Structures are given as C-alpha cells and as structure tokens.
PDB file of C-alpha atoms in Angstrom:
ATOM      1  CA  UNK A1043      33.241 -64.731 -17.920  1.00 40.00           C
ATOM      2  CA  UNK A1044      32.734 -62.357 -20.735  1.00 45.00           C
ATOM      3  CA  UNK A1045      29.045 -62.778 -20.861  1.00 43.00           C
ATOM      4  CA  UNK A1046      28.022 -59.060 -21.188  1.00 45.00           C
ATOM      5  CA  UNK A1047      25.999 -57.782 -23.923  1.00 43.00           C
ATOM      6  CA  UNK A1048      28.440 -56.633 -27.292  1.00 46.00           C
ATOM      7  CA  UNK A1049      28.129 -53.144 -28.035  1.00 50.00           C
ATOM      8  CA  UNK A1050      27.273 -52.193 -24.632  1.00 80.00           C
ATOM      9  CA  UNK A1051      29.557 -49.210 -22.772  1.00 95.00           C
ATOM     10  CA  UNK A1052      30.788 -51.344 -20.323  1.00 97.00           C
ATOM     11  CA  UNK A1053      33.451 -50.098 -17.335  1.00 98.00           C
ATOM     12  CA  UNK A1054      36.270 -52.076 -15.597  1.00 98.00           C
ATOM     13  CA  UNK A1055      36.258 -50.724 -11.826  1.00 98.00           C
ATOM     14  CA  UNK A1056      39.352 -51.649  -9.084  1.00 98.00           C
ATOM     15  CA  UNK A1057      41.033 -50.236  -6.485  1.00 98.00           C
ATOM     16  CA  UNK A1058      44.947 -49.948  -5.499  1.00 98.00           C
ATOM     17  CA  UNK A1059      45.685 -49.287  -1.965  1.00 98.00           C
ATOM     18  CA  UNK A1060      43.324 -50.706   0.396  1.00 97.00           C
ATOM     19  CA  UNK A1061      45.667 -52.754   3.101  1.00 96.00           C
ATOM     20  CA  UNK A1062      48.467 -50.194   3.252  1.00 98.00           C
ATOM     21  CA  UNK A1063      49.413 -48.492   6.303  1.00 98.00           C
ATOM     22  CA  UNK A1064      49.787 -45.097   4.383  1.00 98.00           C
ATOM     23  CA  UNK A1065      48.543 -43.187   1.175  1.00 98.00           C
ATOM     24  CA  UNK A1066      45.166 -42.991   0.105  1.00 98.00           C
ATOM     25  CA  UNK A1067      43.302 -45.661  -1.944  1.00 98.00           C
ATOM     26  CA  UNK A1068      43.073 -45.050  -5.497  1.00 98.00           C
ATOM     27  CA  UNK A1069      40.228 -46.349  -8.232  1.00 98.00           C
ATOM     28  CA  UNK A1070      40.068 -46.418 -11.664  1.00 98.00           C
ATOM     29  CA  UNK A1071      37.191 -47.180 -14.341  1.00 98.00           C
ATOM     30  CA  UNK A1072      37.792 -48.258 -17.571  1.00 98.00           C
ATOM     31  CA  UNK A1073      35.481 -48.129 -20.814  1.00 98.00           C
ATOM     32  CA  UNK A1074      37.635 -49.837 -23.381  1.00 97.00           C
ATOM     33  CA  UNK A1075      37.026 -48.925 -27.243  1.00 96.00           C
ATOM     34  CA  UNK A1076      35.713 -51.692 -28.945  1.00 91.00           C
ATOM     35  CA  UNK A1077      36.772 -49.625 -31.918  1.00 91.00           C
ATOM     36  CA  UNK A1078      40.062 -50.062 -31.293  1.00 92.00           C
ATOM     37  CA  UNK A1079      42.882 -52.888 -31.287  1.00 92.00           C
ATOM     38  CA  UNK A1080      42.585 -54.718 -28.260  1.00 93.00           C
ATOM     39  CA  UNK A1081      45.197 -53.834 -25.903  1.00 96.00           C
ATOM     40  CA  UNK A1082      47.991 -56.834 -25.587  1.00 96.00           C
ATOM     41  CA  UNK A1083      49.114 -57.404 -21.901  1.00 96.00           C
ATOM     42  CA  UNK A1084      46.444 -56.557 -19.917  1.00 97.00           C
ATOM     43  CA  UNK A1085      46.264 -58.503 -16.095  1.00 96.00           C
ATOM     44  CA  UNK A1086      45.849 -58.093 -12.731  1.00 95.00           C
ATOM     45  CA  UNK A1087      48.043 -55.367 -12.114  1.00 96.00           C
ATOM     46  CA  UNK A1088      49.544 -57.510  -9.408  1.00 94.00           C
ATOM     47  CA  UNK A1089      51.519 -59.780 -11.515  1.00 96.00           C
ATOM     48  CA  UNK A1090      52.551 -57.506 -14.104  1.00 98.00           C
ATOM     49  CA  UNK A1091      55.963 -55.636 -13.485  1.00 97.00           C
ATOM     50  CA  UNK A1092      56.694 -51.734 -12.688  1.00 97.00           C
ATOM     51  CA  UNK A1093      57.618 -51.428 -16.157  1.00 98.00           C
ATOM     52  CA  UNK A1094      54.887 -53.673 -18.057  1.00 98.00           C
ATOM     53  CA  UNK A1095      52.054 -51.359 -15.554  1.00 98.00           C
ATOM     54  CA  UNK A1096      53.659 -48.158 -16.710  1.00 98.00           C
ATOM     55  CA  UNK A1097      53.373 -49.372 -20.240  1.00 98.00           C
ATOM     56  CA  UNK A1098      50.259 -50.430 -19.863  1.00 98.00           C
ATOM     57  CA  UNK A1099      48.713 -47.358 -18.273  1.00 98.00           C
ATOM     58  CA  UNK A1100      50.243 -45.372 -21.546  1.00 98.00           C
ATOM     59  CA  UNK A1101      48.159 -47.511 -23.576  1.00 97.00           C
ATOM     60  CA  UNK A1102      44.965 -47.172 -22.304  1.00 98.00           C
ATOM     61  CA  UNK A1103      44.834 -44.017 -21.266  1.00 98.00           C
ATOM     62  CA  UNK A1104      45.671 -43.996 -25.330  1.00 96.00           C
ATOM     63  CA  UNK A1105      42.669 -46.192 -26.185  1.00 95.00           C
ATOM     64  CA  UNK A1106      40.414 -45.803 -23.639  1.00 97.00           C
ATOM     65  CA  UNK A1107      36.624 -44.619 -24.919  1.00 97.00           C
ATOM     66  CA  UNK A1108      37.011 -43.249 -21.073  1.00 98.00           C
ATOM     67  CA  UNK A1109      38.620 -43.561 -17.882  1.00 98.00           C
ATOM     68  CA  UNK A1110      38.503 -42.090 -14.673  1.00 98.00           C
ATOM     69  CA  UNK A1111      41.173 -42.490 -10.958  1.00 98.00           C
ATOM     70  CA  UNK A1112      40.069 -41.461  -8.046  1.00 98.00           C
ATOM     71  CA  UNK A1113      42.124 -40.701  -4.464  1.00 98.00           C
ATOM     72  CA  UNK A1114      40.485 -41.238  -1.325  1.00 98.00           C
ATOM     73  CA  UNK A1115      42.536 -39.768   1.365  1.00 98.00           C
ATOM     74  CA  UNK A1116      43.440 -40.956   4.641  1.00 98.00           C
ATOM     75  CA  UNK A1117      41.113 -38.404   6.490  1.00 98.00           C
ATOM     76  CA  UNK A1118      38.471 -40.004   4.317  1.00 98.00           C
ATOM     77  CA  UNK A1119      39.254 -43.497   4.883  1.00 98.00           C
ATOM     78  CA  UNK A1120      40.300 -43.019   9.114  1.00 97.00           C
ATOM     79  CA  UNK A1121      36.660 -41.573   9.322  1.00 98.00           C
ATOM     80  CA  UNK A1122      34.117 -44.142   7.102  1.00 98.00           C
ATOM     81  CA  UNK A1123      36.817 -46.946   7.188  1.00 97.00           C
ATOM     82  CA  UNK A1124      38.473 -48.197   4.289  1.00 97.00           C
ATOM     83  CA  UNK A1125      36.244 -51.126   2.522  1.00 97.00           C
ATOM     84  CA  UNK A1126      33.602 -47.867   2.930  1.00 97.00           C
ATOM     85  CA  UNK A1127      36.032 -45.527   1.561  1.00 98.00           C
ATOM     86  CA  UNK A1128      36.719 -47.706  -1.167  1.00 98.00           C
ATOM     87  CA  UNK A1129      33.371 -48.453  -2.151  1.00 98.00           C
ATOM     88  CA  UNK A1130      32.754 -44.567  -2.770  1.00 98.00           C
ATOM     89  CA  UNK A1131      35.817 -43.892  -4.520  1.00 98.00           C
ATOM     90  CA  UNK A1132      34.305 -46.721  -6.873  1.00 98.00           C
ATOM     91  CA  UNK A1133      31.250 -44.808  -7.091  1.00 98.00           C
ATOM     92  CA  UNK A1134      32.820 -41.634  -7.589  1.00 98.00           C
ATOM     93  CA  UNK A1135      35.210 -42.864 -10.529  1.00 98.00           C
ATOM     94  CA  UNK A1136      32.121 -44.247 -12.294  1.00 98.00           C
ATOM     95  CA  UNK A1137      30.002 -40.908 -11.836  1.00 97.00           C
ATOM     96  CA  UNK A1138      33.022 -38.896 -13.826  1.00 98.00           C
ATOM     97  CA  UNK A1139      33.330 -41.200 -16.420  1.00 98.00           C
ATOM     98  CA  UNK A1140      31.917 -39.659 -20.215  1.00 97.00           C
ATOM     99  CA  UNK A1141      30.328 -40.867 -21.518  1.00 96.00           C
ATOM    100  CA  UNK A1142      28.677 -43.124 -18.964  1.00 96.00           C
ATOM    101  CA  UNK A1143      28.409 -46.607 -18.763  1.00 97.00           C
ATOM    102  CA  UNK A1144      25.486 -48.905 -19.248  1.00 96.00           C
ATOM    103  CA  UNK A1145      27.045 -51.322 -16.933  1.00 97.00           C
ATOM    104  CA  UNK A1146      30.139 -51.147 -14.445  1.00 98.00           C
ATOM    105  CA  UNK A1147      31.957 -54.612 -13.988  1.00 98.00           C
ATOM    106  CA  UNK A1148      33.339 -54.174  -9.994  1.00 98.00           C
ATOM    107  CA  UNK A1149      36.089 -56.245  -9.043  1.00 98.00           C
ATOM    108  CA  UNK A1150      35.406 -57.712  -6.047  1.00 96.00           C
ATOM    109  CA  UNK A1151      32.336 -59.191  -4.192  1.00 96.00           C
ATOM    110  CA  UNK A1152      30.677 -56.198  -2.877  1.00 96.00           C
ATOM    111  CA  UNK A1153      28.675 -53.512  -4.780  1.00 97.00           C
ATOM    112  CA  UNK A1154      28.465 -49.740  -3.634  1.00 95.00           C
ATOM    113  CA  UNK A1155      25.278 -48.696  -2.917  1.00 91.00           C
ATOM    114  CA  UNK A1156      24.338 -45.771  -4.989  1.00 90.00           C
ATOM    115  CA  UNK A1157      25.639 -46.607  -8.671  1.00 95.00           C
ATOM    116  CA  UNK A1158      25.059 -43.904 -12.049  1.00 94.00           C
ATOM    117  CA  UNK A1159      24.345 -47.476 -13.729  1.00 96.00           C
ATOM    118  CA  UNK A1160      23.991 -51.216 -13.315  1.00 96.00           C
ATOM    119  CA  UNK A1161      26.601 -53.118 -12.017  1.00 97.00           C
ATOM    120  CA  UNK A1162      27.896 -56.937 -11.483  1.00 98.00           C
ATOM    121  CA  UNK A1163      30.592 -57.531  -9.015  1.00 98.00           C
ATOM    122  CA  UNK A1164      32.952 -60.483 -10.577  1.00 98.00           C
ATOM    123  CA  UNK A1165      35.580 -61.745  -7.584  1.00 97.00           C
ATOM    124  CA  UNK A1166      38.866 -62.194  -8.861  1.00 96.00           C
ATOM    125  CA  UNK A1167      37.860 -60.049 -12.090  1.00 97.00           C
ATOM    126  CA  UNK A1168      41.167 -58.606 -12.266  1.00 96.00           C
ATOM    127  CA  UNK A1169      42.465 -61.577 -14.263  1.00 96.00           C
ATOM    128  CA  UNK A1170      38.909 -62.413 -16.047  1.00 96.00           C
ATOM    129  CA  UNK A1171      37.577 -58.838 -17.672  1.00 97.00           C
ATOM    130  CA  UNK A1172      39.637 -56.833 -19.770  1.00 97.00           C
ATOM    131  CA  UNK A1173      38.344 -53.686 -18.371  1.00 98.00           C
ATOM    132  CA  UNK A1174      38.933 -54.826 -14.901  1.00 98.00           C
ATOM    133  CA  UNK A1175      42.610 -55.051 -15.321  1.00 98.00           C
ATOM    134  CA  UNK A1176      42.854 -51.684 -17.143  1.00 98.00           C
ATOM    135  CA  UNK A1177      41.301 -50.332 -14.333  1.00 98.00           C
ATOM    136  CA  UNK A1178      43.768 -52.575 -12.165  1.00 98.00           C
ATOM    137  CA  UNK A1179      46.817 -50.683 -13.742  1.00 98.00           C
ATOM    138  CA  UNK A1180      45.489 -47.335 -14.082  1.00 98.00           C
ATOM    139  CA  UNK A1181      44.986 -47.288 -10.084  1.00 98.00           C
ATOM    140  CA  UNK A1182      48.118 -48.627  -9.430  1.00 98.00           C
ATOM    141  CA  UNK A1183      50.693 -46.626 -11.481  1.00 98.00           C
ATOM    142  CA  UNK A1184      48.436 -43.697 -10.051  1.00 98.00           C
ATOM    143  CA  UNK A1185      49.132 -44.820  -5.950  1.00 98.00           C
ATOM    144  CA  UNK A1186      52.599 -45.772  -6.520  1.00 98.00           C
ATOM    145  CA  UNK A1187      53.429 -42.346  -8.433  1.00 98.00           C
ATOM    146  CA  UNK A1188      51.645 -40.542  -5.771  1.00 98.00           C
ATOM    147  CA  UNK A1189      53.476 -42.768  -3.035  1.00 98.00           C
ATOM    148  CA  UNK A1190      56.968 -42.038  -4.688  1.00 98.00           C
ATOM    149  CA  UNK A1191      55.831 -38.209  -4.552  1.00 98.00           C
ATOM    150  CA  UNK A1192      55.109 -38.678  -0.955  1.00 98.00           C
ATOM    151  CA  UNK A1193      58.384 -40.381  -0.299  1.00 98.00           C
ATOM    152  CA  UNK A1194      60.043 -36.984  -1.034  1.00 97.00           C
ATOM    153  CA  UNK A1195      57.971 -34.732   0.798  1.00 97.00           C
ATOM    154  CA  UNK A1196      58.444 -37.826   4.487  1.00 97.00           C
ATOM    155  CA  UNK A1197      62.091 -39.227   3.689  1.00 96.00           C
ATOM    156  CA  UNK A1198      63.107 -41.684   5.773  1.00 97.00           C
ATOM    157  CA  UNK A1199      59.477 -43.750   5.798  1.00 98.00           C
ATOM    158  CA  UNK A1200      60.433 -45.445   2.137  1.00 98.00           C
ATOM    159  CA  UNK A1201      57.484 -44.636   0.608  1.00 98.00           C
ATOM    160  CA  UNK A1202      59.021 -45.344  -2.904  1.00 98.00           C
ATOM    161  CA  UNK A1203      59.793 -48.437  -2.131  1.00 97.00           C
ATOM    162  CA  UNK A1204      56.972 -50.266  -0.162  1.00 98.00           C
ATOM    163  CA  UNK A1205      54.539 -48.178  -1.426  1.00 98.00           C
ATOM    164  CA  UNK A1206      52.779 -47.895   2.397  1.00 98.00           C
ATOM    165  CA  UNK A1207      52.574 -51.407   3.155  1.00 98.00           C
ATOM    166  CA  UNK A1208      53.242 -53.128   6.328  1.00 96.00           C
ATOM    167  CA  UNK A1209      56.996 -53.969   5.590  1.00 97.00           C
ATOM    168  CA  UNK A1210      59.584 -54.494   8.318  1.00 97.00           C
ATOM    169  CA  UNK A1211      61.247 -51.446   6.829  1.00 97.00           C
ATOM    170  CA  UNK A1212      57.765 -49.308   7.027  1.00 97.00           C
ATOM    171  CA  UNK A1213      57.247 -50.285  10.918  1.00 95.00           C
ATOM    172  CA  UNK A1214      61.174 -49.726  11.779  1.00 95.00           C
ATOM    173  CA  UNK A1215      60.794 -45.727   9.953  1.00 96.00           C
ATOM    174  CA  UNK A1216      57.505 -45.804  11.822  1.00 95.00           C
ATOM    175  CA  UNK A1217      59.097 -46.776  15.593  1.00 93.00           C
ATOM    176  CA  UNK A1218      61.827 -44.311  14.891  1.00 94.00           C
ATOM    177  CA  UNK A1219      60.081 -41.026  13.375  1.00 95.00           C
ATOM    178  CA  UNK A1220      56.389 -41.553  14.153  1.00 93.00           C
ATOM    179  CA  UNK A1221      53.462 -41.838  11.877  1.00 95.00           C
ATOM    180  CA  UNK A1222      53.087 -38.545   9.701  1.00 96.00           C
ATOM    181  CA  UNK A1223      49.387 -37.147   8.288  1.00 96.00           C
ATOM    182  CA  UNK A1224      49.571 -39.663   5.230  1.00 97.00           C
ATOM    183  CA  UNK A1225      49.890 -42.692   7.771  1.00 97.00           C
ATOM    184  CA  UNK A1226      46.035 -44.747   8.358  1.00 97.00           C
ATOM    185  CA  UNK A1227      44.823 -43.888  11.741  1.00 95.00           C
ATOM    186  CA  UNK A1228      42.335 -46.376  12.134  1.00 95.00           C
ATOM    187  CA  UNK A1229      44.543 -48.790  11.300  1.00 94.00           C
ATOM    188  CA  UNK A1230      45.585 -51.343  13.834  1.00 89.00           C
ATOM    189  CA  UNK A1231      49.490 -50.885  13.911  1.00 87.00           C
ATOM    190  CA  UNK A1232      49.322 -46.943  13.619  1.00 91.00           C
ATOM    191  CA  UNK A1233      46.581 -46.847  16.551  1.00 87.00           C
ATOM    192  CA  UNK A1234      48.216 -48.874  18.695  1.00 82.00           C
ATOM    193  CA  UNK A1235      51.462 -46.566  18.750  1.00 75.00           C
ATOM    194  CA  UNK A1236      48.880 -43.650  18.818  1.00 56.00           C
ATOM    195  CA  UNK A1237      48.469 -44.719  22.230  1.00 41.00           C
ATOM    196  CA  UNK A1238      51.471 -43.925  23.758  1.00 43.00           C
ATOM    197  CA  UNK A1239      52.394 -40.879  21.406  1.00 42.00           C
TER     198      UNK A1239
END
C-alpha cells in the first residue's frame, strides 16, 4: 500500500486508548526520515511486546524527521465522545508536528474534519505503513506510561496492569472502590454504576 509520492513529508497518525474504561486516549504522528536507516521492527503496536514497543519508541523518537503525542482527557472525551475525541487529538498531533506534512496517512476509516494537510485514511494501516506503526508505538508506550503513573496516584484499580481496560480485575476494583476522575463517564459500565452512586 505504499503508493505515496517519494520525497514527500508524509505522517503516520494512530491512536492508543480508545475502548478503555479509564485514561485518556493518546495519538501520535510520525514523519519518518527518509534520510535515515529504516527502522527494523516496526508493527502494529498490538503485536509487538512491552519491551520490543519501548525499544521501538527509543528509536524513533531517535530518527524521526518529527513526531508529535497527544492526551485527550476523560473530561474531553465524556463531553464530545470518544471516536470525536479521538479524531481531534489526531488533528491536534498533526497541527504540532515541524515541519508539517504534505500528507497525513490516518489509521483507520474515518478522517477528521479540519486537517493542516491532505490526508488518506488506510484501515488496518497499522501493519501496512511504516509511519503508521511508529505512530502505533509512540501512542502506546505514552498511555501505558501515563496509566502506570496513574496506578500510583488510584492503587487498588490496577492501572499498571490492564492499562484501563474492561478486565474482570478493573470491574471487581471498580464494584469495590468506585470509579475515580480518570474513569470514562460516558461509558456504558461506569454510567450504569453512576446510577446508583
């Protein structure tokens, strides 16, 4: 799928964090240097290990021409609703990246509406565009660093370990201590025991 234009300043845009019951969702863009060695490794940051994505991020953020994470935080996301919220946290990473793109490659099948350049949205890109999965691992050591922080400001949730996803352990902590201010309002599960806080 690598049909864009040689030479170009492309960027690699994804997210980490939309279905979790907690945490903000984080993006990252990515303009790799075609000046430089191509990075070895790079994938969805799904099926790459803790340790290969923390390897990983070192490297790019290395040999990266630019790159950019954004958090958008669970105020954000319990008031526009997450697939908005992540769409502008897509268009806000792009915005900060110098020097700008002439195209941003969005993983995904939805584009945001207002863009600093033109942009393709390639589903499953991830695993097909370089760039992509930098941005994939960049936004994903970033949330699970930031979850792991959050883990030791709300012990007892296990942050560090699930990250904020809808684990048996997550809804047990949840049941016995409540949601705190990091957990998703507007989210189904944490709404529903809203109800009869």
């Amino acid at each position: 799928m690598n049909a864009v234009i040689e030479f170009e300043l492309v960027a690699g845009v994804d997210e980490a964090g939309r279905g979790p019951l907690a945490g903000p969702v984080v993006v990252a863009a990515v303009i790799l240097d075609p000046s430089k060695p191509r990075i070895r490794g790079l994938a969805d940051s799904k099926i790459l290990s803790a340790k290969q994505r923390e390897r990983l991020d070192v490297h790019i953020r290395e040999r990266a021409l630019a790159f950019s994470v954004v958090e958008i935080d669970v105020e954000e996301i319990d008031r526009i609703n997450i697939l908005q919220a992540t769409l502008v946290g897509m268009a806000r990473a792009l915005a900060r990246l110098s020097p700008g793109p002439a195209l941003a490659l969005i993983d995904g099948n939805q584009l945001p509406r207002e863009l600093p350049c033109p942009a393709r949205a390639i589903v499953d890109g991830d695993a097909l565009e370089p760039a992509i999965s930098a941005a994939s691992i960049l936004a994903k050591v970033a949330r699970d660093r930031l979850m792991t922080a959050l883990d030791a400001q709300h012990p007892g949730y296990g942050f560090a370990r699930h990250k904020g996803y809808a684990t048996a352990e997550h809804f047990a902590a949840i049941e016995r201590l409540g949601p705190c201010i990091h957990h998703r309002r507007s989210f189904s599960p944490i709404r529903q025991l809203n109800l009869f806080a």
